[in-house]
Amino acid sequence: SIACDVLSPYFAKKVVDDILKSGYYSLAYDATNRGNSKVFPFVVQYFSTKGVKQGLIEVIEYPGETVDELFQNACEVLKSNGLSIERLTALGADNTNVNFGANHSLYTLFQNVKPSLIKAKRIEALKSYFEFVELDYVVLLQHIKIRWLSLFNSIERLVKVFPAIGTYFLNLGEDCPTILNIFFTSDEAICTLYFLENVLFEMQRCALQVQHHRMTAVDVHRIITSIVNKLKKRVADKYYGHLARTTLKKMSKADAEKLDKSFENFINKILDYIHRYFDANANLYEKLSIFGNISIDLISWNDVEQCVQAIQIENINMDKLYDELYDIQSTYIELKKKSVSVHEQIQSFLGKDKQKIKNDMNQQEIDDDEMTTEEEEIDEPKRIYPDQLWAYLFYVHENQTPNLTQLVSFCFSIPISNGYCEGVFNQLKQTWTNTRHKMSPELISAELKIRLNSTNITCEQFYNSILSNTELLKTVRSQQKYKHKAKKLSID
């Protein structure tokens, strides 16, 4: 009862309260099978006073997965948490007909209520492509289920042990299968592996960027444009890695040209796949990308105006927005002039008492010892994330900027992928184990909401926060915790 009726609602409400302050949010969900039912986590993304945040607002178990059932459940989740569909910016889910079909889908039903709703389908041009090409290379690691991200690791591993494996099979003599004999004695084989290792490294790096928890829709254009330009440059220069290039020079002209053409076709197939999934929304992502630029002073009013038009945001006073943008840019220029770097100022803002930050900023002195964060302690690069920069600017700026804050909140609420939902499934597996299989869905939902909605604090901070909350402790000690049972969402 304490978990289900006190702590779980408390941490879920903290997320909802943050959303109500922010104004805008996106909703994403996914499904996993459990017996004869399906488990659906509903997660949100929003722009908080400290930057982009994600949270889990509900986990439900339901046997059906029809469009109407999903829509009714999603609406009930929003309603029970006091969230308005009018403030919903994007819907994130798998790219299936149930979710994003043109005629009757979850997206079209939501769009009937909110016409300007954005499709936040997974940016999985890379992911889907690797799920496609992995079928040709599944023999590389017979005992490992290869997915898109493990393909590069498989190729890299094979390249490292190629001489040893080749020697082993060739020493079998007549017992060596013909196909393996040809493979390990052919220059084409090792050259192809060199090529794949080189190209897939870039693909993996791009895919990991997409999955990073700080990435949002404002980063999509930069990430995808970068990998597309890199791949096009490789084709134009016919450069597929130094080792592949060296091996090609040792081969006959005919064989080298044939292999070179296959490399070009491979990369072009990747490019075609990316364009197929990205180009339809490329204009929108390009307009959103202005807020991914940490050089705030270089953002033009024309770009901001086009962004407002692209996302169809309402209730924006354009004249006041213009003035607010100028004021924020002026604040940013002043921050850059200070003796402490902007990165250090942001890290202090994220980790220290706000009043102390303001005092320190007035003195233009911040103790270096106070800059250390958990991310830096694990060698996180000293990188400025746009969402944190905007949050910091809104905090230190002397005057309120309601129109610009509203616009920034809208843009950063749009997710880049459904990765957070998939992360919930990982937590679900750890929670709903074989030894804990008798736990009720309500208790599992409560544990996940407590765990995932309090990830930004340490165990000690969690403990102290609970002990210092007198109202929460009062509820724990009272009979009230038995009167407010978690609501099970269902279709009548």
GROMACS .gro file of C-alpha atoms in nm:
model
  492
    1SER     CA    1   0.000   0.000   0.000
    2ILE     CA    2   0.284   0.242   0.075
    3ALA     CA    3   0.439   0.178  -0.265
    4CYS     CA    4   0.114   0.173  -0.464
    5ASP     CA    5  -0.086   0.442  -0.289
    6VAL     CA    6   0.172   0.681  -0.146
    7LEU     CA    7   0.516   0.676  -0.308
    8SER     CA    8   0.408   0.590  -0.662
    9PRO     CA    9   0.145   0.868  -0.687
   10TYR     CA   10   0.389   1.108  -0.521
   11PHE     CA   11   0.668   1.059  -0.776
   12ALA     CA   12   0.427   1.044  -1.070
   13LYS     CA   13   0.271   1.372  -0.952
   14LYS     CA   14   0.614   1.535  -0.940
   15VAL     CA   15   0.653   1.456  -1.310
   16VAL     CA   16   0.303   1.585  -1.389
   17ASP     CA   17   0.362   1.903  -1.189
   18ASP     CA   18   0.681   1.964  -1.387
   19ILE     CA   19   0.487   1.918  -1.711
   20LEU     CA   20   0.217   2.161  -1.603
   21LYS     CA   21   0.485   2.421  -1.530
   22SER     CA   22   0.654   2.353  -1.863
   23GLY     CA   23   0.334   2.363  -2.064
   24TYR     CA   24   0.413   2.103  -2.331
   25TYR     CA   25   0.490   1.733  -2.338
   26SER     CA   26   0.506   1.434  -2.571
   27LEU     CA   27   0.358   1.091  -2.504
   28ALA     CA   28   0.526   0.766  -2.604
   29TYR     CA   29   0.439   0.406  -2.538
   30ASP     CA   30   0.535   0.055  -2.636
   31ALA     CA   31   0.407  -0.294  -2.563
   32THR     CA   32   0.556  -0.621  -2.446
   33ASN     CA   33   0.389  -0.958  -2.405
   34ARG     CA   34   0.328  -1.110  -2.064
   35GLY     CA   35   0.132  -1.433  -2.080
   36ASN     CA   36  -0.201  -1.370  -2.250
   37SER     CA   37  -0.180  -0.997  -2.188
   38LYS     CA   38   0.030  -0.705  -2.299
   39VAL     CA   39   0.206  -0.455  -2.075
   40PHE     CA   40   0.203  -0.092  -2.190
   41PRO     CA   41   0.428   0.170  -2.029
   42PHE     CA   42   0.326   0.530  -2.102
   43VAL     CA   43   0.614   0.778  -2.081
   44VAL     CA   44   0.642   1.152  -2.128
   45GLN     CA   45   0.915   1.392  -2.234
   46TYR     CA   46   0.915   1.760  -2.145
   47PHE     CA   47   1.137   2.063  -2.093
   48SER     CA   48   1.190   2.128  -1.721
   49THR     CA   49   1.365   2.408  -1.536
   50LYS     CA   50   1.686   2.201  -1.560
   51GLY     CA   51   1.649   2.085  -1.920
   52VAL     CA   52   1.488   1.788  -2.095
   53LYS     CA   53   1.339   1.519  -1.872
   54GLN     CA   54   1.155   1.193  -1.925
   55GLY     CA   55   0.916   1.027  -1.685
   56LEU     CA   56   0.690   0.724  -1.647
   57ILE     CA   57   0.330   0.817  -1.570
   58GLU     CA   58   0.157   0.479  -1.603
   59VAL     CA   59   0.205   0.109  -1.671
   60ILE     CA   60  -0.105  -0.091  -1.758
   61GLU     CA   61  -0.174  -0.452  -1.841
   62TYR     CA   62  -0.441  -0.526  -2.097
   63PRO     CA   63  -0.514  -0.823  -2.326
   64GLY     CA   64  -0.606  -0.622  -2.637
   65GLU     CA   65  -0.413  -0.403  -2.876
   66THR     CA   66  -0.677  -0.266  -3.114
   67VAL     CA   67  -0.659   0.095  -3.225
   68ASP     CA   68  -0.970   0.202  -3.035
   69GLU     CA   69  -0.859   0.027  -2.716
   70LEU     CA   70  -0.516   0.189  -2.731
   71PHE     CA   71  -0.666   0.531  -2.791
   72GLN     CA   72  -0.913   0.497  -2.504
   73ASN     CA   73  -0.640   0.374  -2.270
   74ALA     CA   74  -0.404   0.655  -2.372
   75CYS     CA   75  -0.676   0.916  -2.318
   76GLU     CA   76  -0.757   0.768  -1.977
   77VAL     CA   77  -0.389   0.779  -1.881
   78LEU     CA   78  -0.372   1.149  -1.970
   79LYS     CA   79  -0.704   1.230  -1.803
   80SER     CA   80  -0.622   1.046  -1.479
   81ASN     CA   81  -0.296   1.242  -1.455
   82GLY     CA   82  -0.455   1.577  -1.531
   83LEU     CA   83  -0.276   1.623  -1.864
   84SER     CA   84  -0.450   1.804  -2.149
   85ILE     CA   85  -0.435   1.672  -2.504
   86GLU     CA   86  -0.415   2.035  -2.617
   87ARG     CA   87  -0.064   2.050  -2.468
   88LEU     CA   88   0.045   1.725  -2.635
   89THR     CA   89   0.312   1.798  -2.898
   90ALA     CA   90   0.402   1.456  -3.035
   91LEU     CA   91   0.310   1.090  -3.021
   92GLY     CA   92   0.590   0.833  -3.012
   93ALA     CA   93   0.555   0.462  -3.081
   94ASP     CA   94   0.662   0.185  -3.319
   95ASN     CA   95   0.610   0.257  -3.687
   96THR     CA   96   0.320   0.013  -3.731
   97ASN     CA   97  -0.020   0.050  -3.897
   98VAL     CA   98  -0.188   0.034  -3.556
   99ASN     CA   99   0.010   0.336  -3.441
  100PHE     CA  100   0.067   0.541  -3.757
  101GLY     CA  101  -0.156   0.396  -4.030
  102ALA     CA  102  -0.298   0.651  -4.272
  103ASN     CA  103  -0.667   0.568  -4.226
  104HIS     CA  104  -0.749   0.440  -3.878
  105SER     CA  105  -0.464   0.446  -3.628
  106LEU     CA  106  -0.375   0.581  -3.287
  107TYR     CA  107  -0.214   0.881  -3.455
  108THR     CA  108  -0.518   0.965  -3.670
  109LEU     CA  109  -0.750   0.938  -3.368
  110PHE     CA  110  -0.530   1.176  -3.171
  111GLN     CA  111  -0.500   1.402  -3.474
  112ASN     CA  112  -0.878   1.434  -3.487
  113VAL     CA  113  -0.853   1.595  -3.144
  114LYS     CA  114  -0.518   1.773  -3.198
  115PRO     CA  115  -0.469   1.843  -3.573
  116SER     CA  116  -0.115   1.982  -3.530
  117LEU     CA  117   0.014   1.670  -3.353
  118ILE     CA  118   0.360   1.563  -3.470
  119LYS     CA  119   0.453   1.205  -3.553
  120ALA     CA  120   0.748   1.118  -3.331
  121LYS     CA  121   0.811   0.781  -3.488
  122ARG     CA  122   1.142   0.619  -3.408
  123ILE     CA  123   1.427   0.768  -3.606
  124GLU     CA  124   1.518   0.417  -3.708
  125ALA     CA  125   1.646   0.448  -4.061
  126LEU     CA  126   1.967   0.313  -3.917
  127LYS     CA  127   1.810   0.064  -3.681
  128SER     CA  128   1.571  -0.082  -3.936
  129TYR     CA  129   1.845  -0.104  -4.195
  130PHE     CA  130   2.067  -0.309  -3.971
  131GLU     CA  131   1.777  -0.534  -3.879
  132PHE     CA  132   1.755  -0.594  -4.254
  133VAL     CA  133   2.120  -0.650  -4.342
  134GLU     CA  134   2.194  -0.857  -4.031
  135LEU     CA  135   2.030  -1.157  -4.197
  136ASP     CA  136   2.323  -1.186  -4.437
  137TYR     CA  137   2.579  -1.196  -4.159
  138VAL     CA  138   2.404  -1.392  -3.886
  139VAL     CA  139   2.657  -1.676  -3.933
  140LEU     CA  140   2.932  -1.460  -3.787
  141LEU     CA  141   2.822  -1.521  -3.430
  142GLN     CA  142   2.604  -1.828  -3.425
  143HIS     CA  143   2.542  -1.820  -3.051
  144ILE     CA  144   2.467  -1.449  -3.019
  145LYS     CA  145   2.142  -1.290  -3.131
  146ILE     CA  146   2.277  -1.023  -3.364
  147ARG     CA  147   2.095  -0.695  -3.372
  148TRP     CA  148   2.170  -0.370  -3.550
  149LEU     CA  149   2.421  -0.253  -3.291
  150SER     CA  150   2.612  -0.580  -3.262
  151LEU     CA  151   2.686  -0.612  -3.635
  152PHE     CA  152   2.983  -0.376  -3.618
  153ASN     CA  153   3.119  -0.557  -3.312
  154SER     CA  154   3.087  -0.889  -3.496
  155ILE     CA  155   3.278  -0.764  -3.799
  156GLU     CA  156   3.544  -0.600  -3.584
  157ARG     CA  157   3.593  -0.920  -3.387
  158LEU     CA  158   3.619  -1.132  -3.702
  159VAL     CA  159   3.879  -0.898  -3.854
  160LYS     CA  160   4.097  -0.929  -3.544
  161VAL     CA  161   4.094  -1.309  -3.544
  162PHE     CA  162   4.075  -1.355  -3.922
  163PRO     CA  163   4.433  -1.489  -3.966
  164ALA     CA  164   4.397  -1.737  -3.680
  165ILE     CA  165   4.055  -1.861  -3.792
  166GLY     CA  166   4.175  -1.885  -4.152
  167THR     CA  167   4.476  -2.092  -4.049
  168TYR     CA  168   4.258  -2.325  -3.844
  169PHE     CA  169   4.015  -2.404  -4.125
  170LEU     CA  170   4.278  -2.422  -4.400
  171ASN     CA  171   4.480  -2.669  -4.191
  172LEU     CA  172   4.183  -2.903  -4.206
  173GLY     CA  173   4.286  -2.981  -4.561
  174GLU     CA  174   4.024  -3.182  -4.745
  175ASP     CA  175   3.794  -3.163  -4.443
  176CYS     CA  176   3.764  -2.786  -4.483
  177PRO     CA  177   3.430  -2.693  -4.648
  178THR     CA  178   3.480  -2.552  -4.997
  179ILE     CA  179   3.299  -2.228  -4.920
  180LEU     CA  180   3.528  -2.161  -4.623
  181ASN     CA  181   3.836  -2.250  -4.826
  182ILE     CA  182   3.737  -1.994  -5.089
  183PHE     CA  183   3.652  -1.736  -4.823
  184PHE     CA  184   3.981  -1.755  -4.632
  185THR     CA  185   4.201  -1.765  -4.944
  186SER     CA  186   4.027  -1.475  -5.119
  187ASP     CA  187   4.144  -1.115  -5.104
  188GLU     CA  188   3.784  -1.012  -5.160
  189ALA     CA  189   3.678  -1.158  -4.825
  190ILE     CA  190   3.921  -0.967  -4.605
  191CYS     CA  191   3.879  -0.653  -4.816
  192THR     CA  192   3.502  -0.669  -4.766
  193LEU     CA  193   3.549  -0.711  -4.393
  194TYR     CA  194   3.780  -0.409  -4.383
  195PHE     CA  195   3.517  -0.210  -4.572
  196LEU     CA  196   3.235  -0.315  -4.340
  197GLU     CA  197   3.440  -0.242  -4.031
  198ASN     CA  198   3.511   0.109  -4.156
  199VAL     CA  199   3.161   0.200  -4.270
  200LEU     CA  200   2.970   0.032  -3.988
  201PHE     CA  201   3.182   0.212  -3.732
  202GLU     CA  202   3.040   0.542  -3.858
  203MET     CA  203   2.689   0.397  -3.863
  204GLN     CA  204   2.719   0.270  -3.508
  205ARG     CA  205   2.850   0.605  -3.386
  206CYS     CA  206   2.553   0.778  -3.546
  207ALA     CA  207   2.308   0.524  -3.404
  208LEU     CA  208   2.449   0.570  -3.055
  209GLN     CA  209   2.400   0.945  -3.089
  210VAL     CA  210   2.035   0.887  -3.173
  211GLN     CA  211   1.996   0.670  -2.863
  212HIS     CA  212   2.164   0.915  -2.625
  213HIS     CA  213   1.924   1.016  -2.349
  214ARG     CA  214   1.990   1.388  -2.402
  215MET     CA  215   1.911   1.389  -2.774
  216THR     CA  216   1.577   1.534  -2.887
  217ALA     CA  217   1.410   1.629  -3.215
  218VAL     CA  218   1.625   1.944  -3.236
  219ASP     CA  219   1.928   1.716  -3.292
  220VAL     CA  220   1.781   1.495  -3.566
  221HIS     CA  221   1.871   1.717  -3.862
  222ARG     CA  222   2.232   1.756  -3.748
  223ILE     CA  223   2.283   1.384  -3.681
  224ILE     CA  224   2.124   1.254  -4.001
  225THR     CA  225   2.274   1.523  -4.224
  226SER     CA  226   2.618   1.449  -4.083
  227ILE     CA  227   2.607   1.074  -4.154
  228VAL     CA  228   2.456   1.129  -4.501
  229ASN     CA  229   2.731   1.374  -4.595
  230LYS     CA  230   3.001   1.141  -4.462
  231LEU     CA  231   2.869   0.847  -4.664
  232LYS     CA  232   2.834   1.057  -4.980
  233LYS     CA  233   3.190   1.180  -4.936
  234ARG     CA  234   3.316   0.822  -4.910
  235VAL     CA  235   3.141   0.729  -5.234
  236ALA     CA  236   3.270   1.040  -5.413
  237ASP     CA  237   3.629   0.977  -5.298
  238LYS     CA  238   3.597   0.598  -5.330
  239TYR     CA  239   3.744   0.581  -4.982
  240TYR     CA  240   3.629   0.285  -4.776
  241GLY     CA  241   3.904   0.277  -4.517
  242HIS     CA  242   4.282   0.259  -4.548
  243LEU     CA  243   4.303  -0.120  -4.511
  244ALA     CA  244   4.033  -0.179  -4.771
  245ARG     CA  245   4.198   0.071  -5.005
  246THR     CA  246   4.538  -0.098  -4.964
  247THR     CA  247   4.391  -0.442  -5.030
  248LEU     CA  248   4.208  -0.321  -5.341
  249LYS     CA  249   4.536  -0.197  -5.488
  250LYS     CA  250   4.682  -0.549  -5.457
  251MET     CA  251   4.397  -0.707  -5.652
  252SER     CA  252   4.354  -0.731  -6.027
  253LYS     CA  253   4.192  -0.429  -6.190
  254ALA     CA  254   3.877  -0.620  -6.285
  255ASP     CA  255   3.828  -0.770  -5.937
  256ALA     CA  256   3.903  -0.438  -5.768
  257GLU     CA  257   3.653  -0.249  -5.984
  258LYS     CA  258   3.387  -0.514  -5.922
  259LEU     CA  259   3.439  -0.501  -5.546
  260ASP     CA  260   3.457  -0.122  -5.547
  261LYS     CA  261   3.121  -0.112  -5.724
  262SER     CA  262   2.967  -0.343  -5.463
  263PHE     CA  263   3.092  -0.113  -5.185
  264GLU     CA  264   2.936   0.184  -5.359
  265ASN     CA  265   2.605  -0.001  -5.398
  266PHE     CA  266   2.611  -0.097  -5.030
  267ILE     CA  267   2.649   0.264  -4.918
  268ASN     CA  268   2.391   0.387  -5.169
  269LYS     CA  269   2.144   0.136  -5.031
  270ILE     CA  270   2.198   0.278  -4.683
  271LEU     CA  271   2.150   0.631  -4.817
  272ASP     CA  272   1.831   0.534  -4.999
  273TYR     CA  273   1.692   0.382  -4.681
  274ILE     CA  274   1.776   0.690  -4.475
  275HIS     CA  275   1.616   0.922  -4.731
  276ARG     CA  276   1.304   0.707  -4.743
  277TYR     CA  277   1.238   0.753  -4.373
  278PHE     CA  278   1.388   1.096  -4.312
  279ASP     CA  279   1.305   1.316  -4.610
  280ALA     CA  280   0.930   1.331  -4.540
  281ASN     CA  281   0.996   1.525  -4.218
  282ALA     CA  282   1.332   1.678  -4.312
  283ASN     CA  283   1.189   2.029  -4.337
  284LEU     CA  284   1.039   2.011  -3.988
  285TYR     CA  285   1.360   1.880  -3.834
  286GLU     CA  286   1.561   2.148  -4.009
  287LYS     CA  287   1.339   2.418  -3.860
  288LEU     CA  288   1.365   2.262  -3.512
  289SER     CA  289   1.744   2.235  -3.539
  290ILE     CA  290   1.797   2.604  -3.463
  291PHE     CA  291   1.744   2.526  -3.095
  292GLY     CA  292   2.015   2.262  -3.110
  293ASN     CA  293   2.267   2.538  -3.178
  294ILE     CA  294   2.454   2.636  -2.862
  295SER     CA  295   2.567   2.961  -3.024
  296ILE     CA  296   2.248   3.133  -2.915
  297ASP     CA  297   2.363   3.471  -3.043
  298LEU     CA  298   2.376   3.336  -3.400
  299ILE     CA  299   2.010   3.232  -3.414
  300SER     CA  300   1.830   3.460  -3.659
  301TRP     CA  301   1.479   3.591  -3.617
  302ASN     CA  302   1.389   3.456  -3.960
  303ASP     CA  303   1.478   3.102  -3.843
  304VAL     CA  304   1.268   3.141  -3.529
  305GLU     CA  305   0.974   3.270  -3.731
  306GLN     CA  306   0.994   2.971  -3.966
  307CYS     CA  307   1.013   2.733  -3.671
  308VAL     CA  308   0.694   2.879  -3.521
  309GLN     CA  309   0.517   2.832  -3.853
  310ALA     CA  310   0.644   2.475  -3.895
  311ILE     CA  311   0.526   2.346  -3.557
  312GLN     CA  312   0.199   2.547  -3.567
  313ILE     CA  313   0.230   2.651  -3.205
  314GLU     CA  314  -0.057   2.863  -3.076
  315ASN     CA  315  -0.086   3.161  -2.842
  316ILE     CA  316   0.252   3.310  -2.929
  317ASN     CA  317   0.286   3.688  -2.937
  318MET     CA  318   0.537   3.733  -3.218
  319ASP     CA  319   0.629   4.091  -3.127
  320LYS     CA  320   0.706   3.995  -2.768
  321LEU     CA  321   0.884   3.681  -2.887
  322TYR     CA  322   1.115   3.899  -3.097
  323ASP     CA  323   1.204   4.114  -2.796
  324GLU     CA  324   1.252   3.811  -2.570
  325LEU     CA  325   1.488   3.649  -2.819
  326TYR     CA  326   1.700   3.964  -2.835
  327ASP     CA  327   1.712   3.988  -2.455
  328ILE     CA  328   1.812   3.623  -2.412
  329GLN     CA  329   2.081   3.657  -2.678
  330SER     CA  330   2.218   3.960  -2.494
  331THR     CA  331   2.225   3.760  -2.170
  332TYR     CA  332   2.411   3.479  -2.346
  333ILE     CA  333   2.673   3.722  -2.479
  334GLU     CA  334   2.728   3.856  -2.127
  335LEU     CA  335   2.765   3.504  -1.985
  336LYS     CA  336   3.038   3.427  -2.239
  337LYS     CA  337   3.237   3.727  -2.117
  338LYS     CA  338   3.261   3.599  -1.761
  339SER     CA  339   3.581   3.447  -1.625
  340VAL     CA  340   3.409   3.111  -1.575
  341SER     CA  341   3.321   2.912  -1.887
  342VAL     CA  342   2.956   2.869  -1.983
  343HIS     CA  343   2.996   2.493  -1.937
  344GLU     CA  344   3.109   2.538  -1.577
  345GLN     CA  345   2.828   2.783  -1.509
  346ILE     CA  346   2.574   2.530  -1.636
  347GLN     CA  347   2.721   2.245  -1.432
  348SER     CA  348   2.705   2.458  -1.120
  349PHE     CA  349   2.345   2.551  -1.203
  350LEU     CA  350   2.249   2.187  -1.242
  351GLY     CA  351   2.408   2.073  -0.920
  352LYS     CA  352   2.403   2.357  -0.671
  353ASP     CA  353   2.162   2.575  -0.478
  354LYS     CA  354   2.011   2.837  -0.707
  355GLN     CA  355   2.054   3.130  -0.472
  356LYS     CA  356   2.422   3.052  -0.429
  357ILE     CA  357   2.462   3.044  -0.806
  358LYS     CA  358   2.311   3.390  -0.839
  359ASN     CA  359   2.538   3.524  -0.568
  360ASP     CA  360   2.840   3.364  -0.732
  361MET     CA  361   2.742   3.499  -1.071
  362ASN     CA  362   2.717   3.849  -0.930
  363GLN     CA  363   3.070   3.812  -0.797
  364GLN     CA  364   3.179   3.650  -1.126
  365GLU     CA  365   3.348   3.381  -0.919
  366ILE     CA  366   3.253   3.016  -0.890
  367ASP     CA  367   3.464   2.768  -0.701
  368ASP     CA  368   3.604   2.504  -0.938
  369ASP     CA  369   3.548   2.236  -0.674
  370GLU     CA  370   3.175   2.293  -0.703
  371MET     CA  371   3.172   2.218  -1.076
  372THR     CA  372   3.218   1.844  -1.050
  373THR     CA  373   2.917   1.638  -1.144
  374GLU     CA  374   2.862   1.265  -1.166
  375GLU     CA  375   2.886   1.283  -1.546
  376GLU     CA  376   3.226   1.450  -1.530
  377GLU     CA  377   3.344   1.200  -1.272
  378ILE     CA  378   3.301   0.926  -1.531
  379ASP     CA  379   3.494   1.125  -1.791
  380GLU     CA  380   3.190   1.275  -1.960
  381PRO     CA  381   3.323   1.522  -2.218
  382LYS     CA  382   3.281   1.887  -2.124
  383ARG     CA  383   2.997   1.934  -2.362
  384ILE     CA  384   2.721   2.193  -2.348
  385TYR     CA  385   2.381   2.040  -2.415
  386PRO     CA  386   2.135   2.285  -2.575
  387ASP     CA  387   1.843   2.204  -2.344
  388GLN     CA  388   2.054   2.269  -2.034
  389LEU     CA  389   2.188   2.590  -2.184
  390TRP     CA  390   1.836   2.720  -2.252
  391ALA     CA  391   1.722   2.622  -1.903
  392TYR     CA  392   2.017   2.809  -1.755
  393LEU     CA  393   1.953   3.118  -1.968
  394PHE     CA  394   1.589   3.128  -1.862
  395TYR     CA  395   1.699   3.105  -1.500
  396VAL     CA  396   1.966   3.377  -1.495
  397HIS     CA  397   1.775   3.615  -1.722
  398GLU     CA  398   1.629   3.898  -1.516
  399ASN     CA  399   1.288   3.919  -1.685
  400GLN     CA  400   1.028   3.658  -1.771
  401THR     CA  401   1.024   3.528  -2.129
  402PRO     CA  402   0.687   3.348  -2.156
  403ASN     CA  403   0.671   3.333  -2.536
  404LEU     CA  404   1.027   3.212  -2.592
  405THR     CA  405   1.000   2.968  -2.302
  406GLN     CA  406   0.681   2.830  -2.452
  407LEU     CA  407   0.847   2.784  -2.792
  408VAL     CA  408   1.158   2.618  -2.648
  409SER     CA  409   0.945   2.391  -2.426
  410PHE     CA  410   0.748   2.279  -2.730
  411CYS     CA  411   1.054   2.197  -2.940
  412PHE     CA  412   1.245   2.009  -2.670
  413SER     CA  413   0.941   1.804  -2.573
  414ILE     CA  414   0.956   1.614  -2.904
  415PRO     CA  415   1.155   1.289  -2.862
  416ILE     CA  416   1.412   1.160  -3.106
  417SER     CA  417   1.331   0.793  -3.048
  418ASN     CA  418   1.129   0.552  -2.837
  419GLY     CA  419   1.442   0.456  -2.644
  420TYR     CA  420   1.309   0.558  -2.303
  421CYS     CA  421   1.015   0.318  -2.343
  422GLU     CA  422   1.255   0.039  -2.429
  423GLY     CA  423   1.450   0.129  -2.116
  424VAL     CA  424   1.132   0.076  -1.915
  425PHE     CA  425   1.118  -0.279  -2.051
  426ASN     CA  426   1.471  -0.343  -1.926
  427GLN     CA  427   1.365  -0.225  -1.582
  428LEU     CA  428   1.050  -0.435  -1.609
  429LYS     CA  429   1.251  -0.751  -1.672
  430GLN     CA  430   1.464  -0.682  -1.366
  431THR     CA  431   1.154  -0.617  -1.155
  432TRP     CA  432   0.917  -0.888  -1.277
  433THR     CA  433   1.154  -1.185  -1.247
  434ASN     CA  434   1.067  -1.554  -1.215
  435THR     CA  435   1.107  -1.529  -0.838
  436ARG     CA  436   0.873  -1.228  -0.825
  437HIS     CA  437   0.618  -1.343  -1.082
  438LYS     CA  438   0.328  -1.329  -0.835
  439MET     CA  439   0.361  -0.954  -0.788
  440SER     CA  440   0.050  -0.772  -0.909
  441PRO     CA  441   0.068  -0.544  -1.213
  442GLU     CA  442  -0.024  -0.252  -0.985
  443LEU     CA  443   0.276  -0.318  -0.760
  444ILE     CA  444   0.510  -0.355  -1.057
  445SER     CA  445   0.377  -0.029  -1.200
  446ALA     CA  446   0.431   0.143  -0.865
  447GLU     CA  447   0.787   0.016  -0.832
  448LEU     CA  448   0.876   0.130  -1.183
  449LYS     CA  449   0.726   0.476  -1.131
  450ILE     CA  450   0.916   0.519  -0.806
  451ARG     CA  451   1.242   0.396  -0.956
  452LEU     CA  452   1.232   0.577  -1.290
  453ASN     CA  453   1.087   0.905  -1.167
  454SER     CA  454   1.354   0.945  -0.900
  455THR     CA  455   1.663   0.864  -1.108
  456ASN     CA  456   1.801   1.217  -1.080
  457ILE     CA  457   1.868   1.179  -0.707
  458THR     CA  458   2.098   0.952  -0.507
  459CYS     CA  459   1.978   0.693  -0.256
  460GLU     CA  460   2.079   0.925   0.026
  461GLN     CA  461   1.890   1.216  -0.130
  462PHE     CA  462   1.587   0.990  -0.182
  463TYR     CA  463   1.596   0.885   0.183
  464ASN     CA  464   1.635   1.239   0.314
  465SER     CA  465   1.366   1.368   0.079
  466ILE     CA  466   1.112   1.119   0.212
  467LEU     CA  467   1.201   1.187   0.576
  468SER     CA  468   1.177   1.562   0.529
  469ASN     CA  469   0.834   1.548   0.363
  470THR     CA  470   0.595   1.568   0.658
  471GLU     CA  471   0.279   1.539   0.447
  472LEU     CA  472   0.409   1.224   0.281
  473LEU     CA  473   0.503   1.068   0.615
  474LYS     CA  474   0.163   1.161   0.755
  475THR     CA  475  -0.004   0.974   0.469
  476VAL     CA  476   0.222   0.672   0.523
  477ARG     CA  477   0.125   0.652   0.891
  478SER     CA  478  -0.247   0.704   0.832
  479GLN     CA  479  -0.519   0.477   0.697
  480GLN     CA  480  -0.537   0.696   0.388
  481LYS     CA  481  -0.292   0.475   0.205
  482TYR     CA  482  -0.549   0.197   0.205
  483LYS     CA  483  -0.829   0.415   0.068
  484HIS     CA  484  -0.672   0.535  -0.254
  485LYS     CA  485  -0.598   0.216  -0.444
  486ALA     CA  486  -0.419   0.249  -0.774
  487LYS     CA  487  -0.668   0.271  -1.055
  488LYS     CA  488  -0.656  -0.010  -1.306
  489LEU     CA  489  -0.725   0.129  -1.650
  490SER     CA  490  -0.957  -0.083  -1.857
  491ILE     CA  491  -1.201  -0.070  -2.143
  492ASP     CA  492  -1.567  -0.102  -2.051
   0.00000   0.00000   0.00000
